[in-house]
PDB file of C-alpha atoms and ligand atoms in Angstrom:
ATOM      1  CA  UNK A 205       5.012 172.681 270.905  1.00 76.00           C
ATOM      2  CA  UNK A 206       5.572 169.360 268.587  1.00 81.00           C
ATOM      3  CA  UNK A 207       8.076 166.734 269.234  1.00 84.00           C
ATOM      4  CA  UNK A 208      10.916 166.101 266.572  1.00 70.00           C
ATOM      5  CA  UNK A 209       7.933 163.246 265.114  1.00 78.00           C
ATOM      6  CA  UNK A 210       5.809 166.310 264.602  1.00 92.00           C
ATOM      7  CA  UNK A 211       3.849 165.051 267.422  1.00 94.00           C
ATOM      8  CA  UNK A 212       1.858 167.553 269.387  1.00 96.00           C
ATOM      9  CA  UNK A 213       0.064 165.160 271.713  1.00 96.00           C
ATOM     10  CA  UNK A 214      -0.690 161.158 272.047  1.00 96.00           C
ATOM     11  CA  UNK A 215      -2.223 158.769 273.974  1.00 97.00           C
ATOM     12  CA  UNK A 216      -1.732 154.893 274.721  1.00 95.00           C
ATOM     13  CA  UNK A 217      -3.524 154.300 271.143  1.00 97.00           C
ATOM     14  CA  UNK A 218      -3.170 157.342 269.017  1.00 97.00           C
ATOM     15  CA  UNK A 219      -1.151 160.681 268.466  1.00 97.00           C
ATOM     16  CA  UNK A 220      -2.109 163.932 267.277  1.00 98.00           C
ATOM     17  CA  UNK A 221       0.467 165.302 264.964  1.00 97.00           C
ATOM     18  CA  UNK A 222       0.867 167.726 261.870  1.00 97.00           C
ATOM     19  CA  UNK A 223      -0.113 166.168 258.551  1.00 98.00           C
ATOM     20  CA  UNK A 224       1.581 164.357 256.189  1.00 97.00           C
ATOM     21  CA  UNK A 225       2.217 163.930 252.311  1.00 97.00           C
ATOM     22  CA  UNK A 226       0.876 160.046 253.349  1.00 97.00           C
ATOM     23  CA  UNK A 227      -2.035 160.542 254.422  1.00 98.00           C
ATOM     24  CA  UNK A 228      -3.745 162.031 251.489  1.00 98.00           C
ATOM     25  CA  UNK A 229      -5.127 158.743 250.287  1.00 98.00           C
ATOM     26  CA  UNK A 230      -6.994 158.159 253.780  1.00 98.00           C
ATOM     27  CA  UNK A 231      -8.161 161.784 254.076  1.00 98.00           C
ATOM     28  CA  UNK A 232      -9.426 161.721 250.417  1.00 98.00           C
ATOM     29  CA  UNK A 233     -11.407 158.399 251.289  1.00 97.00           C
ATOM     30  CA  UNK A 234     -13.273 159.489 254.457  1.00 97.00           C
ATOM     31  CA  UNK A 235     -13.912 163.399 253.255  1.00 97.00           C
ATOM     32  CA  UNK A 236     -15.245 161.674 249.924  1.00 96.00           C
ATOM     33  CA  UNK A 237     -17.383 158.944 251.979  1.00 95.00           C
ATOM     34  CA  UNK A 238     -21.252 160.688 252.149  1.00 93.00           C
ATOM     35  CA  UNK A 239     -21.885 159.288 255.671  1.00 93.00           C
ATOM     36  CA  UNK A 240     -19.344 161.496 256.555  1.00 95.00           C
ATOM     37  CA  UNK A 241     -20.301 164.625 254.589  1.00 91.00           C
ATOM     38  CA  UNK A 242     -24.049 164.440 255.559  1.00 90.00           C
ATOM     39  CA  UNK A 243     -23.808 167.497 258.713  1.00 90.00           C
ATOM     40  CA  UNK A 244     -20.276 168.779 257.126  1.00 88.00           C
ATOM     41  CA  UNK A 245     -20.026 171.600 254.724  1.00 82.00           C
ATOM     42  CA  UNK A 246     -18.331 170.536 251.671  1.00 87.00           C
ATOM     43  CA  UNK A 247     -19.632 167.842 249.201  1.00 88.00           C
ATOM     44  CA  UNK A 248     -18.132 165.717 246.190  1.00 91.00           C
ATOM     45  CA  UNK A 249     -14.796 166.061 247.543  1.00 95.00           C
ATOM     46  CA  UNK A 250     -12.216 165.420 245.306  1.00 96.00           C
ATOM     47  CA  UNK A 251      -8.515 163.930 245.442  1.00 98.00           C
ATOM     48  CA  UNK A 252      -7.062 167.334 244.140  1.00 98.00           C
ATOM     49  CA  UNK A 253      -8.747 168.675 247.350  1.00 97.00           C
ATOM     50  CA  UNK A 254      -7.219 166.572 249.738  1.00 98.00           C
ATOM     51  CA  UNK A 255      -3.992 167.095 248.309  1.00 98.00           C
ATOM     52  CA  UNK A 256      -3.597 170.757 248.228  1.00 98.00           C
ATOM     53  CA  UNK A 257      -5.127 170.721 251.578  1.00 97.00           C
ATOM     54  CA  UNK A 258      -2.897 168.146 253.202  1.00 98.00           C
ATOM     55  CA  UNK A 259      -0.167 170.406 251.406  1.00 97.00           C
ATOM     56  CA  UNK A 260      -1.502 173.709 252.939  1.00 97.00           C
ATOM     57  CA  UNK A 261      -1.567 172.101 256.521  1.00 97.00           C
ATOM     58  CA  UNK A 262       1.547 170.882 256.441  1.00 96.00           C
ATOM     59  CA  UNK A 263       3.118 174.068 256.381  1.00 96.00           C
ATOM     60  CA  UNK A 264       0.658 175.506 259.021  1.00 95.00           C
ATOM     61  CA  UNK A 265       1.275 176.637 262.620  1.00 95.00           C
ATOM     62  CA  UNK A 266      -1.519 176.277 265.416  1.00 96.00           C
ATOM     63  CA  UNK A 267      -3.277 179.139 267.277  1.00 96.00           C
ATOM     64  CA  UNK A 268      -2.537 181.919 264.648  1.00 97.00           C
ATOM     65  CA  UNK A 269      -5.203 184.331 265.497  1.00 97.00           C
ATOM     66  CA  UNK A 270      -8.030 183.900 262.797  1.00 97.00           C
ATOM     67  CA  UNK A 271      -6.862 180.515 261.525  1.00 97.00           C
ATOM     68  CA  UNK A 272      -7.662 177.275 261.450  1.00 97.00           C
ATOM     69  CA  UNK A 273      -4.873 174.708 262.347  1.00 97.00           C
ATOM     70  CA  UNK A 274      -6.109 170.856 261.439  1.00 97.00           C
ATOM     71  CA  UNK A 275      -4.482 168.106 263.506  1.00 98.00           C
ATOM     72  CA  UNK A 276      -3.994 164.728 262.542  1.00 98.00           C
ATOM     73  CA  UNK A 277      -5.434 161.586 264.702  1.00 98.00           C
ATOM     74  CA  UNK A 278      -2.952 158.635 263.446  1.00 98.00           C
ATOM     75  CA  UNK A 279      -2.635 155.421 264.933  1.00 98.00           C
ATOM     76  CA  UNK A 280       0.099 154.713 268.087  1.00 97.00           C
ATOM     77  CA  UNK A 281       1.252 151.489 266.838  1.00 96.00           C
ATOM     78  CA  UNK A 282       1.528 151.809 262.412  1.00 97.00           C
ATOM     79  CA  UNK A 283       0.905 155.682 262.048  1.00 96.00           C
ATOM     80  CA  UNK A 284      -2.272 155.045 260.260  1.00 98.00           C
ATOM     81  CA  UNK A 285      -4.547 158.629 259.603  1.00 98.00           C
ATOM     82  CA  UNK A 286      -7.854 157.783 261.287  1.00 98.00           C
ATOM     83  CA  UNK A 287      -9.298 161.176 261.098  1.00 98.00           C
ATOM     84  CA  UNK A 288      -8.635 164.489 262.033  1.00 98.00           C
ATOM     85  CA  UNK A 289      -9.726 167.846 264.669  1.00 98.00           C
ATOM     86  CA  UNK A 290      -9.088 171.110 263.976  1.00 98.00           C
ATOM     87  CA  UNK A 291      -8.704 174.299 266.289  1.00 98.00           C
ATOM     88  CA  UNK A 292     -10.170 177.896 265.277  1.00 98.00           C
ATOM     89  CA  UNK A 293      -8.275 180.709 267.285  1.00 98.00           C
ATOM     90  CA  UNK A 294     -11.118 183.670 267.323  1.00 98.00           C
ATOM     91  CA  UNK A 295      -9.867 186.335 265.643  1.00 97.00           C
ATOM     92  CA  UNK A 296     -11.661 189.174 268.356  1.00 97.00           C
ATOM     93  CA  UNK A 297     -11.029 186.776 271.356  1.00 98.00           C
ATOM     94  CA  UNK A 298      -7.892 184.095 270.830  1.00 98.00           C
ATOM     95  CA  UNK A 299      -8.053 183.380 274.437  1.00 98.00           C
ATOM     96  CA  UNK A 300     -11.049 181.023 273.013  1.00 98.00           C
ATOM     97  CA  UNK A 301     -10.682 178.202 270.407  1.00 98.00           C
ATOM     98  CA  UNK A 302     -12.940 176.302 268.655  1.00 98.00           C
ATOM     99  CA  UNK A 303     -12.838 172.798 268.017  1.00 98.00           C
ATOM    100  CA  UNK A 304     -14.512 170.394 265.291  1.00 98.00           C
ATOM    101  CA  UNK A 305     -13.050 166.660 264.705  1.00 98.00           C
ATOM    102  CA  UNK A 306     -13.729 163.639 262.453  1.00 97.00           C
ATOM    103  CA  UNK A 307     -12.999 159.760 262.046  1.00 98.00           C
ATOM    104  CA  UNK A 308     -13.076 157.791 258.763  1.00 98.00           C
ATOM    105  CA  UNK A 309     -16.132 155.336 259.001  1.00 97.00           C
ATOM    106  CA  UNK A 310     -13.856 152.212 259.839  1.00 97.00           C
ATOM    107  CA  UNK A 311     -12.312 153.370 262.884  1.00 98.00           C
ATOM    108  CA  UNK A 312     -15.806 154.170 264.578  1.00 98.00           C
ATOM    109  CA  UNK A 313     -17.503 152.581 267.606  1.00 98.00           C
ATOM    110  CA  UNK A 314     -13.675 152.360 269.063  1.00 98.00           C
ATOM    111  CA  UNK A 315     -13.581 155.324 271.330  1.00 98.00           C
ATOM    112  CA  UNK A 316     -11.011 156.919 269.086  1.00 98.00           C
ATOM    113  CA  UNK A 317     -12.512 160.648 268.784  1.00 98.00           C
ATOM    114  CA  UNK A 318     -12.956 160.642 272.898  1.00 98.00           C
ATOM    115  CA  UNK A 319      -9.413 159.241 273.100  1.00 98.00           C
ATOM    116  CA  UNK A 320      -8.261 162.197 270.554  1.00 98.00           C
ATOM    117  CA  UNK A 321     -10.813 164.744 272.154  1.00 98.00           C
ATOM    118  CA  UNK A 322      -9.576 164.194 275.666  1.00 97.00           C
ATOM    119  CA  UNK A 323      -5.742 164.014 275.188  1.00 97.00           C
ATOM    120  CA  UNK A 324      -6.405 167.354 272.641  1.00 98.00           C
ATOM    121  CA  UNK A 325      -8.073 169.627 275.199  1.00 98.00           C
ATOM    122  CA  UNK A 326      -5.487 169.061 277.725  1.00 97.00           C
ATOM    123  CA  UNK A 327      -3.366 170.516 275.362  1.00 97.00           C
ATOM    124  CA  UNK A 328      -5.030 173.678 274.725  1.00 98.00           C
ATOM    125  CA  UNK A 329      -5.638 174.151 278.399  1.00 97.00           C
ATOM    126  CA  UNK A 330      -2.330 173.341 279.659  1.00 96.00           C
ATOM    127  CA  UNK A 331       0.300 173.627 276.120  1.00 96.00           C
ATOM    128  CA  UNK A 332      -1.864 176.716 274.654  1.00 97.00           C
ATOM    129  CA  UNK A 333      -3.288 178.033 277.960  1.00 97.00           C
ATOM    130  CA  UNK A 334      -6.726 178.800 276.810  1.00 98.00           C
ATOM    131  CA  UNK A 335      -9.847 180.148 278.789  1.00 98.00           C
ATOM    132  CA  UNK A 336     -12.282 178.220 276.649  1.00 98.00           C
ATOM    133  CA  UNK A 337     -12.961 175.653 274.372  1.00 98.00           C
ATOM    134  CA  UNK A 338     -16.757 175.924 271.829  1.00 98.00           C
ATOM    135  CA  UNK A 339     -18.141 173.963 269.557  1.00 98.00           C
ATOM    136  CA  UNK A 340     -20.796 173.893 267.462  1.00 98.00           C
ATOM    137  CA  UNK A 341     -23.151 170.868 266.280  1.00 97.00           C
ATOM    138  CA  UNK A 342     -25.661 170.182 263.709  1.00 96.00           C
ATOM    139  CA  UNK A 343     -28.833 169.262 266.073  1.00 97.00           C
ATOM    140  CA  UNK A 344     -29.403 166.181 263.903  1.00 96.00           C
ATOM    141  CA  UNK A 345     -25.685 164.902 264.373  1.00 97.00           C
ATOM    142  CA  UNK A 346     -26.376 162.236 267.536  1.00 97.00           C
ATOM    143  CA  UNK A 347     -22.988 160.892 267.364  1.00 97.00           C
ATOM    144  CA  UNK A 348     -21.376 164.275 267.487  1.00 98.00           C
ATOM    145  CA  UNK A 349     -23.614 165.565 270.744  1.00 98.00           C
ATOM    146  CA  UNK A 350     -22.829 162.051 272.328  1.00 98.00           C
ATOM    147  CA  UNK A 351     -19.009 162.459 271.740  1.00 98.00           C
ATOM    148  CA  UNK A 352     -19.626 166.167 273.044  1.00 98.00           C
ATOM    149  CA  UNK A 353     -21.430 165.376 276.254  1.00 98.00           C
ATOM    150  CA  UNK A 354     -19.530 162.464 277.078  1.00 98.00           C
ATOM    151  CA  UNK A 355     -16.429 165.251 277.340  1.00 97.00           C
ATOM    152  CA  UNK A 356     -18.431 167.002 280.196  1.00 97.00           C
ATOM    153  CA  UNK A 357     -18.906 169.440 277.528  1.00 98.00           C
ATOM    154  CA  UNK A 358     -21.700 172.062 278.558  1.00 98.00           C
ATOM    155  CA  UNK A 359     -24.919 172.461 276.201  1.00 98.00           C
ATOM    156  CA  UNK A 360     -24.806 176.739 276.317  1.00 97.00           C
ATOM    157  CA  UNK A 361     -26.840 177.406 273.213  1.00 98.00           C
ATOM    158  CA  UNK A 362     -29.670 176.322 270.477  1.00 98.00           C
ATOM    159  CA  UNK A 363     -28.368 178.564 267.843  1.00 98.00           C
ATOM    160  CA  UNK A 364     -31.807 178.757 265.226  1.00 98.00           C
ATOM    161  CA  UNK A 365     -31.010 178.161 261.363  1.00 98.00           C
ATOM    162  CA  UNK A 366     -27.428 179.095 262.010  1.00 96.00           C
ATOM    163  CA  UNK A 367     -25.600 177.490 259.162  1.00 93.00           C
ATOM    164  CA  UNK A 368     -26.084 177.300 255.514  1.00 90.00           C
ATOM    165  CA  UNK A 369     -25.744 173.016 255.072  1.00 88.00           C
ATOM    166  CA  UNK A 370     -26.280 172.293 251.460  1.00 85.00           C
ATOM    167  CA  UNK A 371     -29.143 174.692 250.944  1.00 89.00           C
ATOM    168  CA  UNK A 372     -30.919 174.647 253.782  1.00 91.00           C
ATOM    169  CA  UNK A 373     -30.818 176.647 257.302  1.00 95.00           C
ATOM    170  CA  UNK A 374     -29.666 174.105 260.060  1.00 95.00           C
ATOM    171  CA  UNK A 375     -30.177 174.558 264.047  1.00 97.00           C
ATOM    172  CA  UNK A 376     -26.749 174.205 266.061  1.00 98.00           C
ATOM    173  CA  UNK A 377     -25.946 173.162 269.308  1.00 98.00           C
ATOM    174  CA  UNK A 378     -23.042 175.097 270.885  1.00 98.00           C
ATOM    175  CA  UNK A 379     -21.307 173.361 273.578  1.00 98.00           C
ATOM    176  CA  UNK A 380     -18.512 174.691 275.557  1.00 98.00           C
ATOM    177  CA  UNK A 381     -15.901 173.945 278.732  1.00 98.00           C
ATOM    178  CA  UNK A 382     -13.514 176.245 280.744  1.00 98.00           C
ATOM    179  CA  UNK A 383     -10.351 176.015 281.608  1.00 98.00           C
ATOM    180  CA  UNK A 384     -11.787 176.166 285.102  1.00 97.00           C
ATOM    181  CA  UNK A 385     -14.278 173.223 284.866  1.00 97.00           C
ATOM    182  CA  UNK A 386     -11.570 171.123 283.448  1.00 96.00           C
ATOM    183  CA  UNK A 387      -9.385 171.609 285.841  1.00 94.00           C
ATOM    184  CA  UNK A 388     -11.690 170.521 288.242  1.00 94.00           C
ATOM    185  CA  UNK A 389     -12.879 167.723 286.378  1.00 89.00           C
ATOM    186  CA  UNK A 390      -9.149 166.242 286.783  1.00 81.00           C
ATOM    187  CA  UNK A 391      -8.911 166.772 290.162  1.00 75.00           C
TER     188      UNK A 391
HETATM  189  C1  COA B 183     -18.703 162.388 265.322  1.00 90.17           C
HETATM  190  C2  COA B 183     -17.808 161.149 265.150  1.00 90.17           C
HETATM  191  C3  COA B 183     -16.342 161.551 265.177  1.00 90.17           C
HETATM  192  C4  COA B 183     -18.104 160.171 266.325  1.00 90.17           C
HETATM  193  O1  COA B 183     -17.350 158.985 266.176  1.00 90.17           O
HETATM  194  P1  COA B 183     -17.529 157.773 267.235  1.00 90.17           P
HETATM  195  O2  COA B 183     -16.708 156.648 266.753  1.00 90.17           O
HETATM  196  O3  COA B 183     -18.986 157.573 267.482  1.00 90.17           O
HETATM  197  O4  COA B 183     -16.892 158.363 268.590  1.00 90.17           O
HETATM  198  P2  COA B 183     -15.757 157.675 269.496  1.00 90.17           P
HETATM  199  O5  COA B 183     -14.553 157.396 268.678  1.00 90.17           O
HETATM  200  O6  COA B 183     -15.612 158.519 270.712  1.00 90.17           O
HETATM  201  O7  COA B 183     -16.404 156.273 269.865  1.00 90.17           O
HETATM  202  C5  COA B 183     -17.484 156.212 270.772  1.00 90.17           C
HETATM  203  C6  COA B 183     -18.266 154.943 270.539  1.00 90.17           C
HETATM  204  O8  COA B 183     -17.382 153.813 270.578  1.00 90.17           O
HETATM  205  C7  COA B 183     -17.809 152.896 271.607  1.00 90.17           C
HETATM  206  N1  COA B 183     -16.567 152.255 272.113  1.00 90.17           N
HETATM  207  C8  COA B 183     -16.149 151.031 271.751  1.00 90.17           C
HETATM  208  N2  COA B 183     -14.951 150.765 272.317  1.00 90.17           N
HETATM  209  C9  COA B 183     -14.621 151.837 273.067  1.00 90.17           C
HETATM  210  C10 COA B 183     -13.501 152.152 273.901  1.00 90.17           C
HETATM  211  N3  COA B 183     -12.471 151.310 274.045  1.00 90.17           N
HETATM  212  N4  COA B 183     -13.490 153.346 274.512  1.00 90.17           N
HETATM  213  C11 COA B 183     -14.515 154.211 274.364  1.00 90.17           C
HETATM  214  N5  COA B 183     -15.600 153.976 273.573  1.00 90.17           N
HETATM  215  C12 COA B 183     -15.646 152.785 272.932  1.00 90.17           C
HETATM  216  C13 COA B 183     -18.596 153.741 272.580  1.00 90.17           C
HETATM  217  O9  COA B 183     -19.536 152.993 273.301  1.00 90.17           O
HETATM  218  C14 COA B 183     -19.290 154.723 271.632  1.00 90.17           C
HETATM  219  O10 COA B 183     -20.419 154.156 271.028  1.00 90.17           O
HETATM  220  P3  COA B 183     -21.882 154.875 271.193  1.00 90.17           P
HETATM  221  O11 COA B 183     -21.758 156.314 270.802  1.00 90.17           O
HETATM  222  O12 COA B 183     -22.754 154.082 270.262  1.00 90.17           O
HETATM  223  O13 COA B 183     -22.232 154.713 272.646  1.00 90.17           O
HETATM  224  C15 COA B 183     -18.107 160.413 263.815  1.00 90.17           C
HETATM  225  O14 COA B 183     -19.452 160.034 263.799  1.00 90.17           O
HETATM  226  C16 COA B 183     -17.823 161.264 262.588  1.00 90.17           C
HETATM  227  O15 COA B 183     -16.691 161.410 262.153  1.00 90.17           O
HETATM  228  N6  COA B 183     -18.884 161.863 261.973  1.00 90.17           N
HETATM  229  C17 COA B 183     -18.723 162.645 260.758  1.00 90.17           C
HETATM  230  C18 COA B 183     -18.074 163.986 261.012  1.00 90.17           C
HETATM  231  C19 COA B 183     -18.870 164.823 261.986  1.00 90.17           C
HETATM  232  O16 COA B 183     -20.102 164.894 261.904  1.00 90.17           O
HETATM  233  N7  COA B 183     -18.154 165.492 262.903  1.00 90.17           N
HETATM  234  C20 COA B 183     -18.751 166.332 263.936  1.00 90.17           C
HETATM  235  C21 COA B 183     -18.789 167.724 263.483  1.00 90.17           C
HETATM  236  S1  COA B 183     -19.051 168.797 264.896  1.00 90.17           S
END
């Protein structure tokens, strides 16, 4: 499923590939960075986290039933971490994943996360044959509904007060494609 580069999928500009020991000082910076944490769960977060979770990924597997597997989005050319996506195989249906994804603040306004997006759902249709791909959205979070719709991505829900974000109940979006409508998307 990964190449000998522990590559799982690239494009002209980036790959998508397990993480490294290396990239803890990049993942530290953007999951510490509060434009990033504003719709995200976590807050404050510290070096020791990013460590111990770079650690814990590295030794990960994808599409384990019940598990979240989190990708790495590095740059083609100097294998620079830009950010990150992550797949949730259901635990009652693993025929459908979830997906979430994130860019450090400096790599922005590029096209990076459509790049990533695109290049990582043809691998779960094709590589990990799945019948569907969901995500979910903070209402509020623009950039993520743009990056979502601009993936043909299907609004299917308004979930009401459906997440606990830093003390308060927040309204999600969930999107979702087939395996079906991307297919014909491509052709
Ligand atoms: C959501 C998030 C990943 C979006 O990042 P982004 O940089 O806006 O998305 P992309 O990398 O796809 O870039 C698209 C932008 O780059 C522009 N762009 C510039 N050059 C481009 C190119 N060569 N190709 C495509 N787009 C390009 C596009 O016009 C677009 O700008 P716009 O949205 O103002 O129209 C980012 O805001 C983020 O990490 N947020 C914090 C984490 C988060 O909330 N995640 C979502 C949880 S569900």
């Amino acid at each position: 499923m990964k190449n000998a580069n522990n590559v799982f999928t690239r494009t002209n500009r980036i790959v998508i590939r397990q993480f490294e020991l290396q990239d803890i000082e990049a993942f530290y910076q953007y999951r510490a960075n509060p434009s990033i944490e504003t719709y995200q769960s976590w807050e404050n977060y510290t070096y020791e986290q990013a460590e111990s979770f770079v650690q814990q990924q590295m030794t990960q597997t994808p599409d384990q039933p019940g598990t979240w597997f989190q990708y790495a989005i590095a740059l083609s050319k100097s294998n620079q971490l830009v950010g990150d996506c992550v797949i949730h195989t259901l635990d009652s249906e693993p025929r459908i994943v979830e997906i979430g994804f994130t860019l450090a603040p400096e790599f922005q306004g590029k096209g990076y996360i459509h790049e990533a997006l695109s290049s990582l759902i043809e691998y779960i249709f094709t590589t990990l044959n799945k019948h569907k791909i969901i995500a979910f959205t903070d209402v509020r979070n623009e950039k993520s509904i743009r990056v979502l719709e601009r993936l043909d991505m299907r609004r299917e829900g308004h979930l009401l007060q459906n997440y606990m974000s830093k003390g308060h109940w927040v309204d999600e979006y969930q999107y979702a494609i087939l395996q079906s409508e991307w297919a014909a998307k491509r052709h």
